PDB file of C-alpha atoms in Angstrom:
ATOM      1  CA  MET A   1      22.037  -2.836 -41.407  1.00 37.00           C
ATOM      2  CA  ALA A   2      24.384  -3.860 -44.193  1.00 35.00           C
ATOM      3  CA  THR A   3      25.144  -0.249 -44.988  1.00 30.00           C
ATOM      4  CA  GLY A   4      26.113   0.457 -41.399  1.00 34.00           C
ATOM      5  CA  LEU A   5      28.393  -2.564 -41.213  1.00 37.00           C
ATOM      6  CA  GLY A   6      30.048  -1.661 -44.486  1.00 38.00           C
ATOM      7  CA  ALA A   7      31.518   1.560 -43.118  1.00 39.00           C
ATOM      8  CA  GLY A   8      34.556   0.121 -41.367  1.00 41.00           C
ATOM      9  CA  PRO A   9      36.431   2.049 -38.655  1.00 44.00           C
ATOM     10  CA  ALA A  10      40.187   2.318 -38.444  1.00 48.00           C
ATOM     11  CA  GLN A  11      40.272  -0.972 -36.561  1.00 59.00           C
ATOM     12  CA  ALA A  12      38.372  -4.100 -37.553  1.00 71.00           C
ATOM     13  CA  GLN A  13      35.284  -3.989 -35.368  1.00 86.00           C
ATOM     14  CA  GLN A  14      33.965  -7.362 -34.289  1.00 91.00           C
ATOM     15  CA  TYR A  15      30.310  -8.392 -34.286  1.00 93.00           C
ATOM     16  CA  ARG A  16      28.411 -11.054 -32.359  1.00 94.00           C
ATOM     17  CA  TYR A  17      25.991 -12.872 -34.650  1.00 94.00           C
ATOM     18  CA  TRP A  18      24.668 -16.144 -36.046  1.00 95.00           C
ATOM     19  CA  SER A  19      26.706 -17.207 -39.078  1.00 95.00           C
ATOM     20  CA  PHE A  20      25.411 -19.535 -41.779  1.00 95.00           C
ATOM     21  CA  TRP A  21      27.413 -22.421 -43.316  1.00 97.00           C
ATOM     22  CA  ASP A  22      27.154 -24.997 -46.106  1.00 97.00           C
ATOM     23  CA  GLY A  23      28.293 -28.542 -45.461  1.00 97.00           C
ATOM     24  CA  LYS A  24      30.691 -29.978 -48.008  1.00 95.00           C
ATOM     25  CA  PRO A  25      30.640 -33.794 -48.162  1.00 91.00           C
ATOM     26  CA  ALA A  26      33.783 -35.880 -48.046  1.00 89.00           C
ATOM     27  CA  ALA A  27      35.327 -36.360 -51.475  1.00 87.00           C
ATOM     28  CA  ALA A  28      38.599 -37.516 -53.020  1.00 83.00           C
ATOM     29  CA  GLY A  29      40.029 -38.489 -49.671  1.00 83.00           C
ATOM     30  CA  ALA A  30      39.178 -35.160 -48.025  1.00 89.00           C
ATOM     31  CA  ALA A  31      37.004 -35.123 -44.921  1.00 92.00           C
ATOM     32  CA  ALA A  32      33.629 -33.397 -44.846  1.00 93.00           C
ATOM     33  CA  SER A  33      34.003 -29.691 -44.090  1.00 95.00           C
ATOM     34  CA  TRP A  34      32.174 -26.380 -43.730  1.00 97.00           C
ATOM     35  CA  ALA A  35      32.185 -23.419 -46.115  1.00 96.00           C
ATOM     36  CA  TYR A  36      30.897 -19.947 -45.218  1.00 95.00           C
ATOM     37  CA  ALA A  37      27.623 -19.672 -47.123  1.00 94.00           C
ATOM     38  CA  THR A  38      27.518 -17.319 -50.092  1.00 91.00           C
ATOM     39  CA  GLU A  39      23.713 -17.226 -50.130  1.00 88.00           C
ATOM     40  CA  GLY A  40      21.320 -16.525 -47.294  1.00 86.00           C
ATOM     41  CA  PRO A  41      19.179 -19.232 -45.664  1.00 90.00           C
ATOM     42  CA  GLY A  42      16.064 -17.485 -46.914  1.00 88.00           C
ATOM     43  CA  THR A  43      17.002 -18.106 -50.552  1.00 91.00           C
ATOM     44  CA  ALA A  44      19.416 -21.074 -50.432  1.00 94.00           C
ATOM     45  CA  ARG A  45      17.559 -24.256 -51.328  1.00 97.00           C
ATOM     46  CA  PRO A  46      19.611 -27.253 -50.235  1.00 97.00           C
ATOM     47  CA  ALA A  47      19.043 -30.518 -52.041  1.00 97.00           C
ATOM     48  CA  ASP A  48      17.962 -33.713 -50.375  1.00 97.00           C
ATOM     49  CA  GLY A  49      21.019 -35.067 -48.583  1.00 97.00           C
ATOM     50  CA  SER A  50      22.522 -31.655 -47.814  1.00 97.00           C
ATOM     51  CA  VAL A  51      23.690 -30.313 -44.453  1.00 98.00           C
ATOM     52  CA  VAL A  52      23.464 -26.696 -43.295  1.00 98.00           C
ATOM     53  CA  GLY A  53      25.082 -25.233 -40.196  1.00 98.00           C
ATOM     54  CA  PHE A  54      24.610 -22.218 -37.929  1.00 98.00           C
ATOM     55  CA  ARG A  55      27.326 -21.019 -35.560  1.00 98.00           C
ATOM     56  CA  PHE A  56      27.017 -18.222 -33.001  1.00 97.00           C
ATOM     57  CA  THR A  57      30.290 -16.370 -33.198  1.00 95.00           C
ATOM     58  CA  VAL A  58      32.223 -13.158 -32.704  1.00 94.00           C
ATOM     59  CA  SER A  59      34.141 -12.115 -35.785  1.00 91.00           C
ATOM     60  CA  ALA A  60      35.308  -9.176 -37.836  1.00 86.00           C
ATOM     61  CA  ASP A  61      36.203 -11.186 -40.922  1.00 79.00           C
ATOM     62  CA  SER A  62      34.270 -14.012 -42.551  1.00 81.00           C
ATOM     63  CA  ALA A  63      37.559 -15.628 -43.583  1.00 80.00           C
ATOM     64  CA  LYS A  64      38.374 -16.070 -39.888  1.00 80.00           C
ATOM     65  CA  ALA A  65      34.883 -16.850 -38.615  1.00 88.00           C
ATOM     66  CA  ALA A  66      34.646 -20.091 -36.672  1.00 92.00           C
ATOM     67  CA  GLY A  67      32.482 -22.719 -38.294  1.00 96.00           C
ATOM     68  CA  PRO A  68      30.328 -25.361 -36.580  1.00 98.00           C
ATOM     69  CA  ARG A  69      32.351 -27.862 -34.573  1.00 97.00           C
ATOM     70  CA  THR A  70      30.233 -30.850 -35.597  1.00 97.00           C
ATOM     71  CA  ALA A  71      31.084 -32.402 -38.947  1.00 96.00           C
ATOM     72  CA  PRO A  72      28.455 -32.094 -41.713  1.00 97.00           C
ATOM     73  CA  ASP A  73      27.771 -35.826 -41.902  1.00 96.00           C
ATOM     74  CA  PHE A  74      24.364 -36.311 -43.499  1.00 97.00           C
ATOM     75  CA  ALA A  75      24.302 -40.060 -42.921  1.00 95.00           C
ATOM     76  CA  ALA A  76      24.875 -39.619 -39.194  1.00 95.00           C
ATOM     77  CA  LEU A  77      22.319 -36.817 -38.917  1.00 97.00           C
ATOM     78  CA  CYS A  78      19.490 -38.353 -40.930  1.00 97.00           C
ATOM     79  CA  ASP A  79      19.988 -42.107 -40.714  1.00 95.00           C
ATOM     80  CA  ARG A  80      16.831 -42.476 -38.598  1.00 95.00           C
ATOM     81  CA  THR A  81      14.656 -40.310 -40.835  1.00 97.00           C
ATOM     82  CA  PRO A  82      13.252 -42.327 -43.738  1.00 96.00           C
ATOM     83  CA  ALA A  83      12.892 -40.716 -47.145  1.00 95.00           C
ATOM     84  CA  ARG A  84       9.364 -39.600 -48.026  1.00 95.00           C
ATOM     85  CA  SER A  85       7.772 -38.778 -51.352  1.00 95.00           C
ATOM     86  CA  GLY A  86       7.334 -35.044 -51.909  1.00 95.00           C
ATOM     87  CA  ALA A  87       9.820 -34.135 -49.175  1.00 98.00           C
ATOM     88  CA  LYS A  88      13.548 -33.791 -48.734  1.00 98.00           C
ATOM     89  CA  ARG A  89      15.841 -34.354 -45.768  1.00 98.00           C
ATOM     90  CA  VAL A  90      18.313 -31.674 -44.709  1.00 98.00           C
ATOM     91  CA  GLY A  91      20.763 -32.149 -41.858  1.00 98.00           C
ATOM     92  CA  VAL A  92      20.915 -29.139 -39.519  1.00 98.00           C
ATOM     93  CA  VAL A  93      23.833 -28.446 -37.180  1.00 98.00           C
ATOM     94  CA  LEU A  94      23.526 -25.805 -34.457  1.00 98.00           C
ATOM     95  CA  ASP A  95      26.660 -24.617 -32.682  1.00 98.00           C
ATOM     96  CA  PHE A  96      25.863 -22.082 -29.962  1.00 98.00           C
ATOM     97  CA  GLY A  97      29.476 -20.967 -29.728  1.00 97.00           C
ATOM     98  CA  THR A  98      31.773 -20.623 -26.752  1.00 97.00           C
ATOM     99  CA  ALA A  99      31.382 -18.956 -23.367  1.00 97.00           C
ATOM    100  CA  ALA A 100      33.788 -16.266 -24.576  1.00 95.00           C
ATOM    101  CA  ASP A 101      31.423 -15.436 -27.439  1.00 95.00           C
ATOM    102  CA  ALA A 102      28.288 -15.394 -25.293  1.00 96.00           C
ATOM    103  CA  PRO A 103      26.538 -12.132 -24.409  1.00 95.00           C
ATOM    104  CA  SER A 104      26.944 -10.951 -20.829  1.00 93.00           C
ATOM    105  CA  GLY A 105      24.892 -13.007 -18.403  1.00 95.00           C
ATOM    106  CA  GLU A 106      24.261 -15.901 -20.798  1.00 97.00           C
ATOM    107  CA  ARG A 107      25.794 -19.334 -21.249  1.00 97.00           C
ATOM    108  CA  PRO A 108      25.699 -21.084 -24.612  1.00 97.00           C
ATOM    109  CA  PRO A 109      23.612 -24.274 -24.717  1.00 97.00           C
ATOM    110  CA  ALA A 110      25.200 -27.496 -25.841  1.00 97.00           C
ATOM    111  CA  GLY A 111      25.374 -27.917 -29.586  1.00 97.00           C
ATOM    112  CA  ARG A 112      22.656 -29.960 -31.212  1.00 97.00           C
ATOM    113  CA  THR A 113      21.803 -31.565 -34.521  1.00 98.00           C
ATOM    114  CA  ALA A 114      18.593 -32.504 -36.269  1.00 98.00           C
ATOM    115  CA  CYS A 115      17.254 -33.854 -39.513  1.00 98.00           C
ATOM    116  CA  ALA A 116      14.636 -31.569 -41.028  1.00 98.00           C
ATOM    117  CA  GLN A 117      12.123 -33.134 -43.379  1.00 98.00           C
ATOM    118  CA  VAL A 118      10.622 -30.341 -45.436  1.00 98.00           C
ATOM    119  CA  PRO A 119       8.966 -29.826 -48.851  1.00 98.00           C
ATOM    120  CA  THR A 120      11.296 -30.307 -51.797  1.00 97.00           C
ATOM    121  CA  ASP A 121      11.279 -26.582 -52.631  1.00 97.00           C
ATOM    122  CA  ALA A 122      11.964 -25.437 -49.044  1.00 98.00           C
ATOM    123  CA  ALA A 123      14.764 -23.002 -48.278  1.00 96.00           C
ATOM    124  CA  ALA A 124      17.432 -23.600 -45.645  1.00 96.00           C
ATOM    125  CA  GLY A 125      15.622 -21.162 -43.360  1.00 94.00           C
ATOM    126  CA  GLU A 126      12.515 -23.328 -43.464  1.00 96.00           C
ATOM    127  CA  ALA A 127      14.576 -26.369 -42.520  1.00 98.00           C
ATOM    128  CA  LEU A 128      15.950 -24.397 -39.572  1.00 97.00           C
ATOM    129  CA  ALA A 129      12.474 -23.303 -38.477  1.00 97.00           C
ATOM    130  CA  ALA A 130      11.277 -26.914 -38.595  1.00 97.00           C
ATOM    131  CA  VAL A 131      13.775 -28.075 -35.966  1.00 98.00           C
ATOM    132  CA  ALA A 132      15.021 -25.082 -33.951  1.00 97.00           C
ATOM    133  CA  LYS A 133      12.132 -22.958 -32.698  1.00 94.00           C
ATOM    134  CA  PRO A 134      11.763 -20.423 -31.264  1.00 95.00           C
ATOM    135  CA  LEU A 135      13.518 -18.163 -33.751  1.00 94.00           C
ATOM    136  CA  ARG A 136      13.848 -14.468 -32.931  1.00 93.00           C
ATOM    137  CA  TYR A 137      14.039 -11.604 -35.421  1.00 87.00           C
ATOM    138  CA  ASP A 138      14.498  -7.862 -35.154  1.00 89.00           C
ATOM    139  CA  ALA A 139      12.291  -5.243 -36.809  1.00 89.00           C
ATOM    140  CA  ASN A 140      14.269  -5.596 -40.051  1.00 85.00           C
ATOM    141  CA  ALA A 141      13.737  -9.394 -40.176  1.00 79.00           C
ATOM    142  CA  LEU A 142      17.360 -10.052 -39.198  1.00 83.00           C
ATOM    143  CA  LEU A 143      17.727 -13.452 -37.543  1.00 87.00           C
ATOM    144  CA  CYS A 144      18.869 -12.723 -33.987  1.00 94.00           C
ATOM    145  CA  GLY A 145      18.219 -15.885 -31.985  1.00 96.00           C
ATOM    146  CA  ILE A 146      17.920 -19.609 -32.651  1.00 98.00           C
ATOM    147  CA  ALA A 147      16.207 -21.958 -30.213  1.00 97.00           C
ATOM    148  CA  GLY A 148      15.888 -19.026 -27.821  1.00 96.00           C
ATOM    149  CA  TYR A 149      19.600 -18.163 -27.821  1.00 98.00           C
ATOM    150  CA  PRO A 150      20.668 -15.512 -27.163  1.00 97.00           C
ATOM    151  CA  ARG A 151      17.740 -14.012 -25.258  1.00 96.00           C
ATOM    152  CA  SER A 152      18.441 -10.496 -26.524  1.00 94.00           C
ATOM    153  CA  GLY A 153      20.737  -8.522 -28.795  1.00 93.00           C
ATOM    154  CA  CYS A 154      21.183  -8.755 -32.530  1.00 94.00           C
ATOM    155  CA  ALA A 155      24.480  -8.605 -34.444  1.00 91.00           C
ATOM    156  CA  GLU A 156      25.774  -6.000 -32.023  1.00 90.00           C
ATOM    157  CA  GLN A 157      29.305  -4.640 -32.020  1.00 92.00           C
ATOM    158  CA  VAL A 158      31.511  -6.174 -29.363  1.00 89.00           C
ATOM    159  CA  SER A 159      32.718  -3.412 -27.083  1.00 70.00           C
ATOM    160  CA  GLY A 160      36.442  -3.030 -26.801  1.00 54.00           C
ATOM    161  CA  GLY A 161      36.949  -5.493 -29.637  1.00 47.00           C
ATOM    162  CA  GLY A 162      38.741  -5.049 -32.893  1.00 41.00           C
ATOM    163  CA  ALA A 163      41.822  -6.725 -34.223  1.00 38.00           C
ATOM    164  CA  GLU A 164      44.558  -4.617 -35.712  1.00 35.00           C
ATOM    165  CA  PRO A 165      44.144  -4.281 -39.470  1.00 33.00           C
ATOM    166  CA  SER A 166      46.456  -6.296 -41.670  1.00 30.00           C
ATOM    167  CA  ALA A 167      49.418  -4.620 -43.315  1.00 29.00           C
ATOM    168  CA  THR A 168      48.153  -5.811 -46.688  1.00 28.00           C
ATOM    169  CA  PRO A 169      44.534  -6.031 -47.829  1.00 31.00           C
ATOM    170  CA  ARG A 170      42.819  -9.381 -47.456  1.00 29.00           C
ATOM    171  CA  THR A 171      40.304 -10.818 -49.877  1.00 27.00           C
ATOM    172  CA  SER A 172      36.844 -11.514 -48.566  1.00 29.00           C
ATOM    173  CA  ALA A 173      34.670 -14.471 -49.418  1.00 30.00           C
ATOM    174  CA  ALA A 174      32.961 -12.194 -51.913  1.00 30.00           C
ATOM    175  CA  GLY A 175      36.270 -11.607 -53.686  1.00 30.00           C
ATOM    176  CA  GLU A 176      36.596  -7.975 -52.599  1.00 32.00           C
ATOM    177  CA  GLU A 177      39.587  -6.401 -50.929  1.00 32.00           C
ATOM    178  CA  GLU A 178      39.167  -5.464 -47.296  1.00 36.00           C
ATOM    179  CA  ASP A 179      40.667  -2.742 -45.170  1.00 36.00           C
ATOM    180  CA  GLY A 180      40.499  -2.805 -41.387  1.00 35.00           C
ATOM    181  CA  GLY A 181      36.691  -2.776 -41.393  1.00 35.00           C
ATOM    182  CA  PRO A 182      34.290  -5.703 -41.475  1.00 39.00           C
ATOM    183  CA  SER A 183      34.758  -7.800 -44.580  1.00 40.00           C
ATOM    184  CA  ALA A 184      32.257  -7.955 -47.391  1.00 41.00           C
ATOM    185  CA  GLY A 185      31.889 -11.633 -46.576  1.00 43.00           C
ATOM    186  CA  LEU A 186      30.981 -10.876 -42.982  1.00 49.00           C
ATOM    187  CA  VAL A 187      28.522  -8.193 -44.017  1.00 47.00           C
ATOM    188  CA  GLY A 188      26.999 -10.681 -46.421  1.00 45.00           C
ATOM    189  CA  GLY A 189      26.908 -13.382 -43.767  1.00 48.00           C
ATOM    190  CA  ILE A 190      25.042 -11.147 -41.338  1.00 53.00           C
ATOM    191  CA  GLY A 191      22.886  -9.536 -43.987  1.00 49.00           C
ATOM    192  CA  ALA A 192      22.072 -12.894 -45.549  1.00 47.00           C
ATOM    193  CA  VAL A 193      19.857 -13.905 -42.663  1.00 52.00           C
ATOM    194  CA  VAL A 194      17.786 -10.732 -43.044  1.00 49.00           C
ATOM    195  CA  VAL A 195      15.677 -12.376 -45.728  1.00 44.00           C
ATOM    196  CA  LEU A 196      15.018 -15.459 -43.631  1.00 43.00           C
ATOM    197  CA  GLY A 197      11.838 -14.278 -41.965  1.00 45.00           C
ATOM    198  CA  ALA A 198      10.392 -12.670 -45.066  1.00 45.00           C
ATOM    199  CA  ALA A 199      11.068 -15.760 -47.165  1.00 45.00           C
ATOM    200  CA  GLY A 200       9.372 -18.015 -44.633  1.00 46.00           C
ATOM    201  CA  VAL A 201       6.266 -15.841 -44.617  1.00 42.00           C
ATOM    202  CA  TRP A 202       6.212 -15.757 -48.414  1.00 44.00           C
ATOM    203  CA  GLN A 203       6.476 -19.542 -48.631  1.00 49.00           C
ATOM    204  CA  ALA A 204       3.650 -20.040 -46.133  1.00 44.00           C
ATOM    205  CA  ARG A 205       1.385 -17.603 -48.018  1.00 47.00           C
ATOM    206  CA  ARG A 206       2.190 -19.241 -51.330  1.00 49.00           C
ATOM    207  CA  ARG A 207       1.241 -22.684 -50.025  1.00 50.00           C
ATOM    208  CA  ARG A 208      -1.994 -21.394 -48.516  1.00 48.00           C
ATOM    209  CA  GLY A 209      -2.819 -19.778 -51.859  1.00 51.00           C
TER     210      GLY A 209
END
């Protein structure tokens, strides 16, 4: 999957997919904000008090991908979930995107939030699974649907899409120069969720063992 996305055409081809975000708390007078995740939800292990976000979007460049529209406010998300020994609380924000980003014949559900209480060593993907089932994967364990949305499709190219390439190279979230093709950050963002299913299975087997 990642190899196919890495071979960019002359124009920047857009993809429809679930993107993964890290919440950055307010600090030094700056409001809480979202940052495009640099690690996949199958391996990222948020600390107690963290917030993770998932946004269904259409994008050709991670630098321009739209983040969740709900602020990553842990206190607001988890104020009714008491702390528990041996567990951590992770705020989860789900943004199902806009009607313009939705696959043909589907309408995005209203955004929702939750507070996942999971084992202290749980990955972000396990926090997601705790509050947003059903999750849907393809044969390569790529995360395709959250809470049943969308019903079908998985990181498909958007027909007729593609912004004109920039006159000068841009720098992706991974620090690599881009041409008109999908950015390294976008490839990483889509590819990052590939390990989600496998990591969840591994964690479950490890606990049973």
